[in-house]
C-alpha positions in Angstrom: -20.5 -3.4 -17.0 -21.2 0.0 -18.7 -19.7 0.4 -22.1 -21.6 -2.7 -23.3 -24.8 -0.9 -22.4 -24.8 1.4 -25.4 -24.2 -1.6 -27.7 -27.2 -3.4 -26.2 -29.5 -0.4 -26.2 -28.6 1.1 -29.6 -28.7 -2.4 -31.1 -32.1 -3.1 -29.6 -33.5 0.2 -30.8 -32.1 0.4 -34.3 -34.7 1.3 -36.9 -32.7 1.0 -40.1 -33.7 -1.4 -42.9 -37.0 -3.0 -43.7 -40.0 -1.9 -41.5 -40.3 -4.0 -38.4 -42.2 -3.8 -35.1 -40.7 -1.2 -32.8 -38.2 -2.6 -30.3 -38.1 -0.9 -27.0 -35.8 -0.9 -23.9 -36.7 -0.6 -20.3 -33.8 -0.1 -17.9 -34.5 -0.7 -14.2 -31.7 0.6 -11.9 -31.4 0.0 -8.2 -29.7 2.6 -6.1 -26.8 0.9 -4.1 -28.4 -2.4 -5.0 -26.5 -5.7 -4.4 -27.2 -9.4 -4.6 -30.0 -9.5 -2.0 -32.6 -11.4 -4.0 -33.7 -14.9 -4.6 -32.3 -14.6 -8.1 -28.9 -14.5 -6.6 -29.5 -17.3 -4.1 -30.3 -15.2 -1.0 -33.0 -17.3 0.6 -33.6 -14.9 3.5 -35.3 -12.2 1.5 -38.5 -12.3 -0.5 -38.2 -10.8 -4.0 -40.8 -12.6 -6.1 -40.8 -10.0 -8.9 -37.0 -10.0 -9.4 -37.1 -13.8 -9.2 -39.8 -13.9 -11.9 -37.8 -11.5 -14.1 -34.7 -13.7 -13.6 -36.6 -16.7 -15.0 -37.2 -14.6 -18.2 -33.6 -13.4 -18.3 -30.0 -14.3 -18.7 -28.6 -13.9 -15.2 -25.0 -12.6 -15.1 -22.8 -13.6 -12.3 -19.8 -11.4 -13.1 -21.1 -8.0 -14.1 -19.2 -5.0 -12.9 -19.6 -1.2 -12.7 -16.9 0.9 -14.2 -16.8 3.0 -11.0 -18.3 2.3 -7.6 -20.0 5.7 -7.1 -23.4 6.9 -8.0 -23.1 9.9 -10.4 -19.9 8.6 -12.2 -21.5 5.2 -12.7 -24.8 6.6 -14.0 -22.9 8.9 -16.4 -21.0 5.9 -17.7 -24.3 4.1 -18.3 -25.7 7.0 -20.2 -22.6 7.8 -22.3 -20.7 4.6 -22.9 -17.6 6.4 -21.6 -15.7 5.9 -18.3 -15.8 8.9 -15.9 -12.4 10.3 -16.9 -13.7 10.7 -20.5 -17.2 11.9 -19.8 -16.1 14.3 -17.1 -18.3 13.1 -14.2 -15.5 12.5 -11.8 -17.6 12.7 -8.7 -21.2 13.3 -7.4 -23.4 15.7 -9.3 -25.6 17.3 -6.5 -24.9 19.7 -3.7 -21.4 20.8 -2.9 -19.8 18.3 -5.2 -21.2 19.8 -8.3 -19.5 17.6 -10.9 -20.8 17.6 -14.5 -20.1 15.8 -17.7 -18.2 17.7 -20.4 -20.5 19.8 -22.6 -19.2 18.0 -25.7 -20.4 14.6 -24.6 -23.1 13.0 -26.7 -25.1 11.0 -24.3 -27.5 8.1 -24.9 -30.6 10.2 -24.7 -29.2 12.7 -27.2 -28.2 10.0 -29.6 -31.5 8.2 -29.3 -33.4 11.4 -29.9 -31.5 12.0 -33.1 -32.4 8.4 -34.1 -36.1 9.2 -33.5 -36.4 7.1 -30.3 -38.5 8.5 -27.5 -36.7 8.7 -24.2 -38.0 8.8 -20.6 -36.6 8.9 -17.1 -38.4 8.3 -13.9 -36.6 8.5 -10.5 -33.1 9.4 -9.5 -31.1 11.1 -12.3 -28.0 12.4 -10.4 -26.1 13.5 -13.6 -25.7 16.7 -15.5 -25.8 19.2 -17.1 -29.3 19.0 -18.5 -28.1 19.9 -22.0 -26.0 16.7 -22.1 -28.7 14.5 -20.6 -32.0 15.6 -22.2 -35.0 13.3 -21.9 -38.3 13.7 -23.7 -40.2 12.7 -20.5 -38.6 13.3 -17.2 -39.7 13.1 -13.6 -36.6 13.2 -11.4 -35.2 15.0 -8.4 -34.8 18.0 -10.7 -38.5 18.6 -10.9 -40.0 16.4 -8.2 -39.4 14.9 -4.7 -36.9 12.1 -5.1 -38.8 10.2 -2.4 -41.9 10.4 -4.6 -40.4 9.5 -7.9 -37.8 7.1 -6.5 -39.4 5.3 -3.6 -43.2 5.8 -3.9 -44.0 2.8 -6.1 -47.6 4.0 -6.6 -46.4 7.3 -8.0 -43.8 5.4 -10.1 -46.5 3.1 -11.5 -48.7 6.1 -12.4 -45.7 7.8 -14.2 -44.9 4.7 -16.2 -48.5 4.4 -17.2 -48.5 8.1 -18.3 -45.4 7.5 -20.4 -46.7 4.4 -22.0 -50.2 5.8 -22.7 -48.6 8.8 -24.4 -46.3 6.7 -26.6 -46.4 7.4 -30.3 -45.1 5.3 -33.2 -41.5 5.7 -32.2 -39.6 3.0 -30.3 -38.9 4.1 -26.7 -36.1 3.9 -24.1 -37.5 4.2 -20.6 -35.1 4.5 -17.6 -36.7 3.8 -14.2 -34.1 4.7 -11.6 -35.3 3.6 -8.1 -34.0 5.4 -5.1 -34.3 2.2 -3.1 -32.4 0.7 -1.4 -30.2 3.7 -0.8 -29.6 4.8 2.8 -31.5 7.9 4.0 -30.6 8.2 7.6 -28.3 11.2 6.8 -31.0 13.1 4.9 -34.4 11.9 6.2 -33.7 10.2 9.5 -37.4 10.2 10.5 -38.0 7.5 7.9 -35.3 5.1 9.3 -31.8 4.2 8.1 -32.9 3.1 4.7 -36.2 5.0 4.5 -37.8 1.7 5.3 -40.6 3.5 7.2 -41.5 5.9 4.3 -45.0 5.2 3.1 -45.7 2.3 5.5 -49.0 3.9 6.8 -47.8 4.7 10.3 -48.4 8.1 11.8 -46.3 10.7 10.0 -44.8 8.2 7.5 -47.3 8.6 4.7 -48.9 5.8 2.8 -47.9 4.0 -0.4 -51.1 2.2 -1.4 -49.4 -0.4 -3.6 -46.7 -1.3 -1.1 -47.1 -4.2 1.3 -44.2 -3.8 3.7 -42.2 -6.9 4.5 -40.4 -6.7 7.9 -37.4 -8.7 8.8 -35.7 -9.5 12.2 -31.9 -9.0 12.4 -31.5 -12.7 13.1 -33.2 -13.6 9.8 -30.8 -11.8 7.4 -27.8 -13.2 5.5 -24.8 -11.2 6.4 -22.5 -10.8 3.3 -19.0 -12.2 3.9 -17.4 -8.7 3.7 -19.7 -7.1 6.3 -18.9 -7.5 10.0 -21.5 -9.7 11.7 -22.6 -7.4 14.4 -26.0 -6.5 15.9 -25.8 -3.0 14.2 -25.0 -4.5 10.8 -27.8 -7.0 11.1 -30.3 -4.3 12.0 -29.2 -2.3 9.0 -29.5 -5.3 6.7 -33.0 -6.0 8.0 -34.0 -2.4 7.2 -32.3 -2.7 3.8 -34.3 -5.8 3.0 -37.6 -4.0 3.6 -36.6 -1.3 1.1 -35.4 -3.9 -1.4 -38.9 -5.5 -1.0 -40.5 -2.1 -1.9 -38.3 -1.8 -5.0 -39.2 -5.4 -5.9 -42.9 -4.7 -5.7 -42.3 -1.6 -7.7 -40.6 -3.6 -10.4 -43.6 -5.9 -10.5 -45.9 -2.8 -11.0 -43.7 -1.4 -13.8 -43.6 -4.7 -15.7 -47.4 -5.1 -15.3 -47.9 -1.6 -16.8 -45.6 -2.7 -19.7 -47.8 -5.8 -20.2 -51.1 -3.9 -19.9 -49.9 -1.4 -22.5 -49.0 -4.2 -24.9 -45.2 -3.6 -24.9 -44.0 -6.6 -22.9 -43.2 -8.7 -26.0 -41.4 -5.9 -27.8 -39.2 -4.6 -25.0 -35.7 -5.6 -23.8 -35.7 -5.4 -20.0 -32.5 -4.8 -18.1 -32.1 -4.8 -14.4 -28.9 -3.8 -12.6 -27.4 -1.3 -10.1 -25.1 1.6 -10.0 -22.6 0.4 -7.4 -22.2 -1.9 -4.4 -24.2 -1.9 -1.2 -23.6 0.9 1.4 -21.7 -1.2 3.9 -18.0 -1.6 4.7 -16.0 -2.7 1.7 -19.1 -2.0 -0.5 -20.0 1.2 -2.3 -17.0 3.4 -3.3 -14.5 0.6 -2.9 -12.7 -1.2 -5.7 -13.1 -4.6 -4.1 -15.5 -7.0 -5.9 -18.0 -6.2 -3.1 -18.0 -2.6 -4.3 -17.9 -3.1 -8.1 -19.8 -6.3 -8.8 -23.5 -5.8 -9.8 -26.6 -7.8 -10.3 -27.5 -8.0 -14.0 -30.6 -9.5 -15.6 -31.2 -9.1 -19.3 -34.6 -10.3 -20.6 -35.1 -10.3 -24.4 -38.5 -11.3 -25.7 -36.8 -12.3 -29.0 -34.5 -14.9 -27.3 -36.7 -17.0 -25.1 -34.4 -19.9 -25.4 -31.9 -18.0 -23.2 -34.4 -17.4 -20.4 -33.3 -18.8 -17.1 -29.7 -19.3 -18.2 -26.8 -18.2 -15.9 -23.8 -16.6 -17.5 -20.3 -16.5 -16.0 -19.2 -14.0 -18.7 -17.4 -11.0 -17.4 -19.6 -8.0 -18.4 -17.0 -5.3 -18.2 -16.0 -5.1 -21.8 -14.5 -1.7 -21.5 -12.1 -2.3 -24.4 -14.0 -4.7 -26.8 -17.2 -2.6 -26.7 -15.7 0.8 -26.5 -16.8 1.3 -30.0 -20.3 1.7 -28.6 -19.3 5.1 -27.2 -18.0 6.3 -30.6 -19.8 9.7 -30.7 -17.0 10.9 -33.0 -14.1 9.1 -34.8 -11.5 11.2 -33.0 -12.7 10.2 -29.5 -10.3 8.3 -27.3 -12.6 5.2 -27.1 -13.0 5.1 -30.8 -9.3 5.4 -31.4 -8.6 2.6 -28.9 -11.2 0.4 -30.6 -10.1 1.1 -34.1 -6.5 0.3 -33.2 -7.5 -3.0 -31.6 -9.8 -4.0 -34.5 -7.9 -3.4 -37.8 -10.1 -2.9 -40.8 -13.2 -1.8 -39.0 -14.4 1.8 -39.0 -15.5 3.4 -35.8 -18.5 4.8 -37.6 -20.0 1.3 -37.9 -21.1 1.5 -34.3 -23.0 4.7 -35.0 -25.0 3.1 -37.8 -27.1 1.3 -35.2 -28.7 4.6 -34.2 -30.1 5.4 -37.6 
């Protein structure tokens, strides 16, 4: 999935030609999210908000990340370039310290030049800041990632703040949840998946808008690539609880969009960065590591709502033109060679 993203976003946000109502984009990103939702036929978990979004979307069954790792995948989303071209070869934070090349022209930079307001709430996990500047930003760089990525009441308030401060420009808002990422390695007091964070128990804090849904190990559906063991089932039960928190958060975000009057002028995309954090999942090149959920809801194409697409949403070659930040870039050269007679600059026109 990734290089098509710029084509969708820049196309949705283009402002050239006759005056028209602003067209906005809301990107909802799960952190290590998989297919654990009713929208993808998992009957063991309750995800009413994702299911409702799916009924207003085209549901893609064959969407793939360009790389099954957090920072490289997110950098591809925000540049339209695979990691070997944008420079984000590995994780951004801590000892890894990978960054995109300084010359990369990312989506927020291009949109800003096109007079589109940009915002990010949640987990950013890419850098440097000069390459990925957002007009409105609440991420781990200036806040607690637990608060901006898992506290859905805080996320709701930040989305409301962004929408209430919106001007006449169209907007691109990127809400990057930290759920359902594991957290036993960093905050073990909150459980393997931070499933206890904000549940109201002593020392866990309280997220007012979250109604925790608990699952027993025997209730979960074990993916075919995960060993069916008691430990795996216990982890999946904890994962389900955090997916439920994210699902309720998605409902809150979409309600804020509706209340602010933007629901019918906003393209909504839901997907994930990589596979689930289980054996053969995240960081693996198997389908279980690279396949992603993908819901695309366009208010201008209601006849497509509820449709299921078997199309392969990789498109690394055919949509490489969407990453054409300069005619001499490798992706532009590749696209121009494969499409005789079409200039790479045509893709850039959608940003004007």
